[in-house]
Amino acid sequence: PQYWMSASGVDKSALHEIGRDILLVTGYDEARDVMQLRVPSGVEPRRVSVDAIEHWMIYREHPGVHAILHVHAWIEGTVATEINFPCGTVELAESVADLVRQSPDPSHAVVGQRNHGLTITGHTLDEIFARIDGKIVRAVPMD
């Protein structure tokens, strides 16, 4: 799968330059454990988000998913990963992808990353925002 993703640490309201602020992820090199990007010539890319591997796994398995939102917030009652894996690891990505796979509708899933936040799938960002409106709380439960 190929998909657009904001770069790591970029202000989401300031996604101005393709290849720097917003990146085209074209794949994952498993042997080298690196995400592959397509960047226009002459553009110095920022680092891809650590969540890129997780998103790649979800998009690859679920063609009905056309948007993924990751937030450092919570929705009461969300099923979460059992282990607090470090961000950006294949183990976390596989654990989140497994929860999406187990959800009643993987193309409209809300799954948690233990002590971290949420991964939410949908058809569009607008559709995701409409589904979570009024349900999000800033404090992620910590244990």
Short mmCIF file of N, CA, C and O in Angstrom, two decimals:
data_model
loop_
_atom_site.label_atom_id
_atom_site.label_comp_id
_atom_site.label_asym_id
_atom_site.label_seq_id
_atom_site.Cartn_x
_atom_site.Cartn_y
_atom_site.Cartn_z
N PRO A 1 0.82 -1.20 0.00
CA PRO A 1 0.00 0.00 0.00
C PRO A 1 0.86 1.26 0.00
O PRO A 1 1.96 1.26 0.52
N GLN A 2 0.36 2.29 -0.58
CA GLN A 2 0.97 3.62 -0.50
C GLN A 2 -0.02 4.53 0.21
O GLN A 2 -1.22 4.43 -0.02
N TYR A 3 0.49 5.40 1.07
CA TYR A 3 -0.39 6.31 1.79
C TYR A 3 0.38 7.55 2.22
O TYR A 3 1.59 7.54 2.36
N TRP A 4 -0.37 8.62 2.44
CA TRP A 4 0.18 9.89 2.92
C TRP A 4 0.15 9.89 4.43
O TRP A 4 -0.82 9.43 5.03
N MET A 5 1.19 10.44 5.02
CA MET A 5 1.27 10.50 6.48
C MET A 5 2.05 11.74 6.88
O MET A 5 3.03 12.10 6.24
N SER A 6 1.58 12.38 7.96
CA SER A 6 2.33 13.54 8.45
C SER A 6 3.68 13.08 8.99
O SER A 6 3.81 11.97 9.51
N ALA A 7 4.66 13.94 8.87
CA ALA A 7 6.00 13.64 9.37
C ALA A 7 5.99 13.70 10.89
O ALA A 7 5.09 14.26 11.52
N SER A 8 7.00 13.14 11.48
CA SER A 8 7.11 13.12 12.94
C SER A 8 7.23 14.53 13.51
O SER A 8 8.02 15.34 13.05
N GLY A 9 6.41 14.80 14.52
CA GLY A 9 6.52 16.05 15.26
C GLY A 9 6.03 17.30 14.54
O GLY A 9 6.15 18.39 15.07
N VAL A 10 5.47 17.16 13.35
CA VAL A 10 5.03 18.33 12.60
C VAL A 10 3.68 18.82 13.13
O VAL A 10 2.85 18.03 13.56
N ASP A 11 3.49 20.12 13.12
CA ASP A 11 2.22 20.73 13.49
C ASP A 11 1.19 20.34 12.43
O ASP A 11 1.33 20.68 11.26
N LYS A 12 0.16 19.62 12.85
CA LYS A 12 -0.83 19.11 11.89
C LYS A 12 -1.60 20.22 11.19
O LYS A 12 -2.21 20.00 10.16
N SER A 13 -1.56 21.44 11.73
CA SER A 13 -2.22 22.55 11.06
C SER A 13 -1.28 23.25 10.09
O SER A 13 -1.67 24.23 9.45
N ALA A 14 -0.05 22.75 9.95
CA ALA A 14 0.94 23.40 9.08
C ALA A 14 1.60 22.38 8.16
O ALA A 14 2.81 22.34 8.03
N LEU A 15 0.78 21.59 7.51
CA LEU A 15 1.29 20.60 6.55
C LEU A 15 1.38 21.28 5.18
O LEU A 15 0.46 21.22 4.38
N HIS A 16 2.52 21.96 4.94
CA HIS A 16 2.64 22.79 3.75
C HIS A 16 3.43 22.14 2.61
O HIS A 16 3.05 22.28 1.45
N GLU A 17 4.51 21.44 2.94
CA GLU A 17 5.40 20.97 1.87
C GLU A 17 5.39 19.44 1.77
O GLU A 17 5.72 18.74 2.73
N ILE A 18 5.02 18.96 0.58
CA ILE A 18 5.03 17.53 0.32
C ILE A 18 6.48 17.05 0.32
O ILE A 18 7.36 17.66 -0.27
N GLY A 19 6.72 15.96 1.02
CA GLY A 19 8.07 15.41 1.13
C GLY A 19 8.80 15.90 2.37
O GLY A 19 9.78 15.30 2.78
N ARG A 20 8.31 16.98 2.97
CA ARG A 20 8.90 17.47 4.22
C ARG A 20 7.89 17.34 5.36
O ARG A 20 8.17 16.72 6.37
N ASP A 21 6.70 17.94 5.20
CA ASP A 21 5.69 17.94 6.25
C ASP A 21 4.74 16.75 6.14
O ASP A 21 4.27 16.22 7.13
N ILE A 22 4.45 16.37 4.92
CA ILE A 22 3.59 15.23 4.66
C ILE A 22 4.34 14.31 3.70
O ILE A 22 4.91 14.78 2.71
N LEU A 23 4.38 13.03 4.06
CA LEU A 23 5.24 12.08 3.35
C LEU A 23 4.41 11.01 2.67
O LEU A 23 3.39 10.56 3.21
N LEU A 24 4.89 10.57 1.51
CA LEU A 24 4.27 9.45 0.82
C LEU A 24 5.04 8.19 1.20
O LEU A 24 6.19 8.00 0.81
N VAL A 25 4.39 7.35 2.01
CA VAL A 25 4.99 6.08 2.41
C VAL A 25 4.67 5.07 1.31
O VAL A 25 3.51 4.89 0.94
N THR A 26 5.71 4.42 0.79
CA THR A 26 5.52 3.50 -0.33
C THR A 26 5.73 2.04 0.05
O THR A 26 5.46 1.16 -0.75
N GLY A 27 6.24 1.78 1.25
CA GLY A 27 6.43 0.39 1.65
C GLY A 27 7.25 0.27 2.91
O GLY A 27 7.58 1.26 3.56
N TYR A 28 7.58 -0.96 3.21
CA TYR A 28 8.35 -1.30 4.39
C TYR A 28 9.41 -2.32 4.00
O TYR A 28 9.08 -3.35 3.41
N ASP A 29 10.66 -2.04 4.27
CA ASP A 29 11.76 -2.96 4.01
C ASP A 29 11.99 -3.77 5.28
O ASP A 29 12.61 -3.29 6.24
N GLU A 30 11.45 -4.97 5.31
CA GLU A 30 11.50 -5.80 6.50
C GLU A 30 12.94 -6.18 6.88
O GLU A 30 13.29 -6.18 8.06
N ALA A 31 13.76 -6.47 5.89
CA ALA A 31 15.15 -6.88 6.17
C ALA A 31 15.92 -5.77 6.89
O ALA A 31 16.73 -6.05 7.77
N ARG A 32 15.68 -4.53 6.50
CA ARG A 32 16.39 -3.40 7.12
C ARG A 32 15.57 -2.71 8.21
O ARG A 32 16.07 -1.82 8.88
N ASP A 33 14.30 -3.12 8.38
CA ASP A 33 13.38 -2.54 9.34
C ASP A 33 13.26 -1.03 9.16
O ASP A 33 13.38 -0.26 10.10
N VAL A 34 13.01 -0.62 7.91
CA VAL A 34 12.85 0.81 7.61
C VAL A 34 11.65 1.01 6.69
O VAL A 34 11.34 0.19 5.84
N MET A 35 11.00 2.15 6.90
CA MET A 35 9.91 2.55 6.02
C MET A 35 10.50 3.13 4.75
O MET A 35 11.56 3.76 4.79
N GLN A 36 9.82 2.93 3.63
CA GLN A 36 10.26 3.47 2.35
C GLN A 36 9.37 4.66 1.99
O GLN A 36 8.15 4.60 2.15
N LEU A 37 10.00 5.73 1.51
CA LEU A 37 9.29 6.96 1.17
C LEU A 37 9.60 7.35 -0.27
O LEU A 37 10.65 7.03 -0.81
N ARG A 38 8.68 8.11 -0.86
CA ARG A 38 8.93 8.77 -2.14
C ARG A 38 8.95 10.27 -1.85
O ARG A 38 7.96 10.83 -1.39
N VAL A 39 10.09 10.89 -2.10
CA VAL A 39 10.28 12.31 -1.78
C VAL A 39 10.68 13.04 -3.05
O VAL A 39 11.56 12.59 -3.78
N PRO A 40 10.06 14.19 -3.34
CA PRO A 40 10.45 14.97 -4.52
C PRO A 40 11.92 15.38 -4.43
O PRO A 40 12.44 15.63 -3.34
N SER A 41 12.56 15.46 -5.58
CA SER A 41 13.97 15.87 -5.59
C SER A 41 14.10 17.29 -5.05
O SER A 41 13.22 18.14 -5.24
N GLY A 42 15.17 17.52 -4.33
CA GLY A 42 15.43 18.83 -3.77
C GLY A 42 14.73 19.10 -2.45
O GLY A 42 14.88 20.18 -1.89
N VAL A 43 13.97 18.12 -1.94
CA VAL A 43 13.27 18.29 -0.67
C VAL A 43 13.96 17.44 0.38
O VAL A 43 14.21 16.26 0.16
N GLU A 44 14.27 18.05 1.52
CA GLU A 44 14.86 17.32 2.64
C GLU A 44 13.71 16.84 3.53
O GLU A 44 13.06 17.65 4.19
N PRO A 45 13.45 15.52 3.56
CA PRO A 45 12.30 15.04 4.34
C PRO A 45 12.57 15.09 5.83
O PRO A 45 13.70 14.98 6.28
N ARG A 46 11.52 15.30 6.58
CA ARG A 46 11.57 15.10 8.02
C ARG A 46 11.46 13.60 8.27
O ARG A 46 11.12 12.83 7.37
N ARG A 47 11.68 13.21 9.49
CA ARG A 47 11.58 11.80 9.84
C ARG A 47 10.12 11.36 9.77
O ARG A 47 9.22 12.08 10.19
N VAL A 48 9.91 10.17 9.24
CA VAL A 48 8.55 9.62 9.17
C VAL A 48 8.11 9.28 10.59
O VAL A 48 8.92 8.94 11.45
N SER A 49 6.82 9.38 10.83
CA SER A 49 6.27 9.06 12.15
C SER A 49 6.60 7.64 12.55
O SER A 49 6.62 6.73 11.71
N VAL A 50 6.83 7.44 13.85
CA VAL A 50 7.10 6.09 14.34
C VAL A 50 5.89 5.17 14.15
O VAL A 50 6.02 3.95 14.18
N ASP A 51 4.72 5.76 13.94
CA ASP A 51 3.51 4.96 13.73
C ASP A 51 3.37 4.45 12.30
O ASP A 51 2.41 3.74 11.98
N ALA A 52 4.31 4.78 11.44
CA ALA A 52 4.20 4.41 10.02
C ALA A 52 4.11 2.91 9.82
O ALA A 52 3.34 2.44 8.98
N ILE A 53 4.87 2.12 10.57
CA ILE A 53 4.83 0.67 10.40
C ILE A 53 3.46 0.11 10.78
O ILE A 53 2.91 -0.75 10.10
N GLU A 54 2.89 0.64 11.84
CA GLU A 54 1.55 0.21 12.27
C GLU A 54 0.51 0.54 11.19
O GLU A 54 -0.31 -0.30 10.81
N HIS A 55 0.56 1.76 10.66
CA HIS A 55 -0.38 2.16 9.62
C HIS A 55 -0.20 1.32 8.37
O HIS A 55 -1.18 0.90 7.75
N TRP A 56 1.04 1.03 8.01
CA TRP A 56 1.33 0.22 6.83
C TRP A 56 0.68 -1.16 6.98
O TRP A 56 0.06 -1.66 6.05
N MET A 57 0.83 -1.76 8.17
CA MET A 57 0.24 -3.10 8.39
C MET A 57 -1.28 -3.05 8.26
O MET A 57 -1.89 -3.94 7.67
N ILE A 58 -1.91 -2.02 8.82
CA ILE A 58 -3.36 -1.91 8.77
C ILE A 58 -3.84 -1.67 7.34
O ILE A 58 -4.76 -2.35 6.86
N TYR A 59 -3.23 -0.73 6.63
CA TYR A 59 -3.64 -0.47 5.24
C TYR A 59 -3.44 -1.70 4.37
O TYR A 59 -4.26 -1.99 3.50
N ARG A 60 -2.35 -2.42 4.59
CA ARG A 60 -2.04 -3.60 3.77
C ARG A 60 -3.12 -4.67 3.94
O ARG A 60 -3.53 -5.31 2.98
N GLU A 61 -3.59 -4.86 5.16
CA GLU A 61 -4.54 -5.95 5.44
C GLU A 61 -6.00 -5.57 5.20
O GLU A 61 -6.83 -6.43 4.93
N HIS A 62 -6.32 -4.29 5.30
CA HIS A 62 -7.73 -3.87 5.25
C HIS A 62 -7.95 -2.82 4.16
O HIS A 62 -7.88 -1.62 4.42
N PRO A 63 -8.25 -3.24 2.93
CA PRO A 63 -8.44 -2.29 1.84
C PRO A 63 -9.58 -1.31 2.07
O PRO A 63 -9.62 -0.25 1.46
N GLY A 64 -10.50 -1.60 2.99
CA GLY A 64 -11.60 -0.70 3.30
C GLY A 64 -11.19 0.48 4.17
O GLY A 64 -11.94 1.43 4.33
N VAL A 65 -9.98 0.42 4.73
CA VAL A 65 -9.47 1.52 5.53
C VAL A 65 -8.81 2.53 4.59
O VAL A 65 -7.90 2.19 3.84
N HIS A 66 -9.31 3.77 4.63
CA HIS A 66 -8.75 4.82 3.78
C HIS A 66 -8.18 5.98 4.59
O HIS A 66 -7.63 6.93 4.03
N ALA A 67 -8.33 5.89 5.93
CA ALA A 67 -7.80 6.93 6.81
C ALA A 67 -7.51 6.30 8.17
O ALA A 67 -8.24 5.42 8.62
N ILE A 68 -6.43 6.76 8.79
CA ILE A 68 -6.08 6.33 10.15
C ILE A 68 -5.71 7.58 10.94
O ILE A 68 -4.93 8.40 10.48
N LEU A 69 -6.28 7.68 12.13
CA LEU A 69 -5.97 8.77 13.03
C LEU A 69 -5.32 8.20 14.29
O LEU A 69 -5.86 7.25 14.87
N HIS A 70 -4.18 8.75 14.67
CA HIS A 70 -3.54 8.37 15.93
C HIS A 70 -3.55 9.59 16.83
O HIS A 70 -3.10 10.67 16.42
N VAL A 71 -4.09 9.44 18.04
CA VAL A 71 -4.16 10.55 18.98
C VAL A 71 -3.67 10.11 20.36
O VAL A 71 -3.85 8.94 20.74
N HIS A 72 -3.08 11.04 21.07
CA HIS A 72 -2.66 10.79 22.45
C HIS A 72 -3.81 11.24 23.36
O HIS A 72 -3.72 12.27 24.02
N ALA A 73 -4.87 10.47 23.31
CA ALA A 73 -6.10 10.72 24.06
C ALA A 73 -6.79 9.38 24.23
O ALA A 73 -6.23 8.34 23.83
N TRP A 74 -8.00 9.40 24.80
CA TRP A 74 -8.66 8.12 25.09
C TRP A 74 -10.16 8.22 24.90
O TRP A 74 -10.73 9.30 24.95
N ILE A 75 -10.79 7.06 24.70
CA ILE A 75 -12.24 6.91 24.68
C ILE A 75 -12.55 5.79 25.67
O ILE A 75 -11.99 4.69 25.57
N GLU A 76 -13.41 6.09 26.63
CA GLU A 76 -13.77 5.11 27.66
C GLU A 76 -14.23 3.81 27.04
O GLU A 76 -14.98 3.80 26.06
N GLY A 77 -13.77 2.68 27.59
CA GLY A 77 -14.18 1.36 27.13
C GLY A 77 -13.39 0.81 25.96
O GLY A 77 -13.72 -0.26 25.45
N THR A 78 -12.34 1.49 25.54
CA THR A 78 -11.55 1.04 24.40
C THR A 78 -10.68 -0.17 24.77
O THR A 78 -10.04 -0.18 25.82
N VAL A 79 -10.68 -1.16 23.90
CA VAL A 79 -9.79 -2.32 24.06
C VAL A 79 -8.38 -1.87 23.70
O VAL A 79 -8.17 -1.19 22.69
N ALA A 80 -7.40 -2.27 24.55
CA ALA A 80 -6.02 -1.82 24.32
C ALA A 80 -5.06 -3.00 24.29
O ALA A 80 -5.39 -4.11 24.73
N THR A 81 -3.88 -2.72 23.76
CA THR A 81 -2.81 -3.73 23.75
C THR A 81 -2.53 -4.16 25.19
O THR A 81 -2.63 -3.36 26.12
N GLU A 82 -2.18 -5.42 25.37
CA GLU A 82 -1.92 -5.93 26.72
C GLU A 82 -0.59 -5.45 27.27
O GLU A 82 -0.43 -5.29 28.47
N ILE A 83 0.37 -5.24 26.39
CA ILE A 83 1.72 -4.86 26.79
C ILE A 83 1.98 -3.43 26.32
O ILE A 83 1.54 -3.02 25.25
N ASN A 84 2.69 -2.67 27.12
CA ASN A 84 3.07 -1.30 26.77
C ASN A 84 4.36 -1.34 25.94
O ASN A 84 5.44 -1.06 26.42
N PHE A 85 4.22 -1.72 24.67
CA PHE A 85 5.38 -1.81 23.79
C PHE A 85 5.92 -0.42 23.49
O PHE A 85 5.16 0.55 23.42
N PRO A 86 7.23 -0.28 23.26
CA PRO A 86 7.78 1.02 22.86
C PRO A 86 7.20 1.47 21.51
O PRO A 86 6.95 0.65 20.62
N CYS A 87 7.00 2.78 21.37
CA CYS A 87 6.47 3.34 20.12
C CYS A 87 7.40 3.03 18.96
O CYS A 87 8.62 3.07 19.10
N GLY A 88 6.81 2.74 17.82
CA GLY A 88 7.57 2.51 16.61
C GLY A 88 8.11 1.11 16.44
O GLY A 88 8.74 0.80 15.44
N THR A 89 7.83 0.22 17.40
CA THR A 89 8.35 -1.14 17.28
C THR A 89 7.40 -2.01 16.46
O THR A 89 6.19 -1.76 16.41
N VAL A 90 7.96 -3.02 15.84
CA VAL A 90 7.15 -3.97 15.09
C VAL A 90 6.19 -4.67 16.04
O VAL A 90 5.03 -4.95 15.67
N GLU A 91 6.61 -4.92 17.28
CA GLU A 91 5.74 -5.60 18.24
C GLU A 91 4.48 -4.78 18.53
O GLU A 91 3.38 -5.33 18.59
N LEU A 92 4.65 -3.47 18.71
CA LEU A 92 3.48 -2.61 18.93
C LEU A 92 2.60 -2.60 17.69
O LEU A 92 1.38 -2.75 17.77
N ALA A 93 3.21 -2.45 16.52
CA ALA A 93 2.45 -2.42 15.27
C ALA A 93 1.65 -3.70 15.09
O ALA A 93 0.47 -3.66 14.73
N GLU A 94 2.27 -4.84 15.34
CA GLU A 94 1.58 -6.12 15.20
C GLU A 94 0.44 -6.26 16.21
O GLU A 94 -0.63 -6.76 15.88
N SER A 95 0.66 -5.79 17.43
CA SER A 95 -0.36 -5.87 18.46
C SER A 95 -1.57 -4.99 18.11
O SER A 95 -2.72 -5.42 18.25
N VAL A 96 -1.32 -3.77 17.64
CA VAL A 96 -2.41 -2.88 17.23
C VAL A 96 -3.13 -3.45 16.00
O VAL A 96 -4.36 -3.47 15.95
N ALA A 97 -2.37 -3.93 15.02
CA ALA A 97 -2.96 -4.50 13.81
C ALA A 97 -3.84 -5.70 14.17
O ALA A 97 -4.90 -5.91 13.57
N ASP A 98 -3.43 -6.48 15.17
CA ASP A 98 -4.22 -7.62 15.61
C ASP A 98 -5.53 -7.17 16.22
O ASP A 98 -6.59 -7.75 15.97
N LEU A 99 -5.51 -6.10 17.04
CA LEU A 99 -6.74 -5.57 17.62
C LEU A 99 -7.68 -5.03 16.55
O LEU A 99 -8.90 -5.21 16.63
N VAL A 100 -7.13 -4.38 15.53
CA VAL A 100 -7.96 -3.90 14.41
C VAL A 100 -8.60 -5.10 13.72
O VAL A 100 -9.79 -5.10 13.43
N ARG A 101 -7.80 -6.13 13.48
CA ARG A 101 -8.29 -7.35 12.82
C ARG A 101 -9.44 -7.99 13.61
O ARG A 101 -10.40 -8.50 13.03
N GLN A 102 -9.36 -7.96 14.93
CA GLN A 102 -10.37 -8.60 15.80
C GLN A 102 -11.62 -7.73 16.01
O GLN A 102 -12.63 -8.22 16.52
N SER A 103 -11.56 -6.47 15.63
CA SER A 103 -12.71 -5.59 15.86
C SER A 103 -13.87 -6.02 14.96
O SER A 103 -13.66 -6.61 13.91
N PRO A 104 -15.11 -5.70 15.38
CA PRO A 104 -16.27 -6.09 14.57
C PRO A 104 -16.21 -5.56 13.14
O PRO A 104 -16.68 -6.21 12.22
N ASP A 105 -15.66 -4.36 12.96
CA ASP A 105 -15.53 -3.76 11.63
C ASP A 105 -14.16 -3.09 11.53
O ASP A 105 -13.99 -1.95 11.97
N PRO A 106 -13.15 -3.80 11.01
CA PRO A 106 -11.80 -3.24 10.96
C PRO A 106 -11.70 -1.90 10.25
O PRO A 106 -10.80 -1.11 10.53
N SER A 107 -12.63 -1.61 9.34
CA SER A 107 -12.57 -0.32 8.64
C SER A 107 -13.14 0.83 9.47
O SER A 107 -13.10 1.98 9.05
N HIS A 108 -13.67 0.49 10.66
CA HIS A 108 -14.19 1.50 11.59
C HIS A 108 -13.80 1.13 13.03
O HIS A 108 -14.63 1.14 13.93
N ALA A 109 -12.54 0.83 13.22
CA ALA A 109 -12.06 0.36 14.52
C ALA A 109 -11.55 1.51 15.39
O ALA A 109 -11.06 2.52 14.88
N VAL A 110 -11.66 1.33 16.69
CA VAL A 110 -11.04 2.20 17.68
C VAL A 110 -10.29 1.27 18.62
O VAL A 110 -10.92 0.49 19.33
N VAL A 111 -8.97 1.32 18.59
CA VAL A 111 -8.16 0.46 19.45
C VAL A 111 -7.15 1.29 20.22
O VAL A 111 -6.72 2.35 19.76
N GLY A 112 -6.79 0.80 21.38
CA GLY A 112 -5.88 1.54 22.24
C GLY A 112 -4.48 0.97 22.27
O GLY A 112 -4.28 -0.24 22.10
N GLN A 113 -3.55 1.86 22.49
CA GLN A 113 -2.16 1.49 22.78
C GLN A 113 -1.97 1.74 24.26
O GLN A 113 -2.07 2.89 24.72
N ARG A 114 -1.75 0.70 25.00
CA ARG A 114 -1.67 0.78 26.46
C ARG A 114 -0.77 1.92 26.92
O ARG A 114 0.35 2.06 26.44
N ASN A 115 -1.29 2.75 27.82
CA ASN A 115 -0.57 3.90 28.40
C ASN A 115 -0.12 4.92 27.36
O ASN A 115 0.81 5.69 27.62
N HIS A 116 -0.76 4.96 26.18
CA HIS A 116 -0.26 5.83 25.12
C HIS A 116 -1.34 6.62 24.38
O HIS A 116 -1.27 7.83 24.30
N GLY A 117 -2.30 5.92 23.78
CA GLY A 117 -3.30 6.63 22.99
C GLY A 117 -4.13 5.70 22.14
O GLY A 117 -4.22 4.51 22.41
N LEU A 118 -4.72 6.25 21.10
CA LEU A 118 -5.66 5.52 20.25
C LEU A 118 -5.21 5.47 18.80
O LEU A 118 -4.58 6.40 18.30
N THR A 119 -5.61 4.39 18.14
CA THR A 119 -5.51 4.28 16.68
C THR A 119 -6.94 4.05 16.20
O THR A 119 -7.62 3.13 16.68
N ILE A 120 -7.39 4.91 15.28
CA ILE A 120 -8.78 4.88 14.82
C ILE A 120 -8.78 4.78 13.30
O ILE A 120 -8.15 5.59 12.62
N THR A 121 -9.50 3.79 12.77
CA THR A 121 -9.57 3.61 11.33
C THR A 121 -10.92 4.10 10.80
O THR A 121 -11.90 4.14 11.54
N GLY A 122 -10.94 4.45 9.52
CA GLY A 122 -12.18 4.90 8.89
C GLY A 122 -12.03 5.05 7.40
O GLY A 122 -10.99 4.72 6.82
N HIS A 123 -13.06 5.60 6.79
CA HIS A 123 -13.03 5.84 5.34
C HIS A 123 -12.40 7.19 5.03
O HIS A 123 -11.74 7.34 4.00
N THR A 124 -12.65 8.19 5.90
CA THR A 124 -12.06 9.51 5.74
C THR A 124 -11.77 10.07 7.13
O THR A 124 -12.35 9.62 8.13
N LEU A 125 -10.92 11.08 7.19
CA LEU A 125 -10.68 11.74 8.47
C LEU A 125 -11.95 12.41 8.98
O LEU A 125 -12.25 12.35 10.18
N ASP A 126 -12.72 13.03 8.10
CA ASP A 126 -13.97 13.67 8.52
C ASP A 126 -14.92 12.66 9.16
O ASP A 126 -15.56 12.94 10.17
N GLU A 127 -15.01 11.48 8.57
CA GLU A 127 -15.87 10.43 9.12
C GLU A 127 -15.37 9.99 10.49
O GLU A 127 -16.16 9.80 11.42
N ILE A 128 -14.05 9.84 10.64
CA ILE A 128 -13.47 9.48 11.95
C ILE A 128 -13.80 10.56 12.97
O ILE A 128 -14.24 10.26 14.08
N PHE A 129 -13.56 11.83 12.62
CA PHE A 129 -13.84 12.93 13.55
C PHE A 129 -15.30 12.93 13.99
O PHE A 129 -15.61 13.16 15.15
N ALA A 130 -16.22 12.67 13.06
CA ALA A 130 -17.65 12.64 13.39
C ALA A 130 -17.95 11.50 14.37
O ALA A 130 -18.75 11.67 15.30
N ARG A 131 -17.32 10.35 14.19
CA ARG A 131 -17.57 9.19 15.07
C ARG A 131 -17.05 9.41 16.48
O ARG A 131 -17.61 8.88 17.44
N ILE A 132 -15.95 10.15 16.63
CA ILE A 132 -15.35 10.31 17.96
C ILE A 132 -15.74 11.61 18.64
O ILE A 132 -15.40 11.82 19.81
N ASP A 133 -16.47 12.46 17.95
CA ASP A 133 -16.86 13.76 18.50
C ASP A 133 -17.58 13.59 19.83
O ASP A 133 -18.55 12.84 19.94
N GLY A 134 -17.08 14.27 20.86
CA GLY A 134 -17.69 14.22 22.18
C GLY A 134 -17.31 13.01 23.01
O GLY A 134 -17.73 12.90 24.16
N LYS A 135 -16.55 12.08 22.46
CA LYS A 135 -16.17 10.86 23.18
C LYS A 135 -14.72 10.89 23.69
O LYS A 135 -14.37 10.14 24.59
N ILE A 136 -13.90 11.74 23.11
CA ILE A 136 -12.46 11.78 23.43
C ILE A 136 -12.23 12.48 24.76
O ILE A 136 -12.81 13.53 25.03
N VAL A 137 -11.36 11.87 25.57
CA VAL A 137 -10.87 12.53 26.78
C VAL A 137 -9.36 12.63 26.67
O VAL A 137 -8.71 11.75 26.10
N ARG A 138 -8.81 13.72 27.16
CA ARG A 138 -7.36 13.97 27.02
C ARG A 138 -6.51 13.00 27.81
O ARG A 138 -5.43 12.63 27.39
N ALA A 139 -6.98 12.59 28.97
CA ALA A 139 -6.16 11.77 29.87
C ALA A 139 -6.20 10.31 29.42
O ALA A 139 -7.25 9.67 29.40
N VAL A 140 -5.02 9.78 29.08
CA VAL A 140 -4.89 8.37 28.74
C VAL A 140 -4.72 7.61 30.06
O VAL A 140 -3.88 7.97 30.88
N PRO A 141 -5.52 6.56 30.30
CA PRO A 141 -5.37 5.80 31.53
C PRO A 141 -3.97 5.19 31.63
O PRO A 141 -3.49 4.61 30.66
N MET A 142 -3.34 5.35 32.75
CA MET A 142 -2.00 4.80 32.97
C MET A 142 -2.08 3.75 34.07
O MET A 142 -2.82 3.89 35.02
N ASP A 143 -1.30 2.68 33.88
CA ASP A 143 -1.23 1.68 34.95
C ASP A 143 0.19 1.26 35.21
O ASP A 143 1.09 1.62 34.58
#
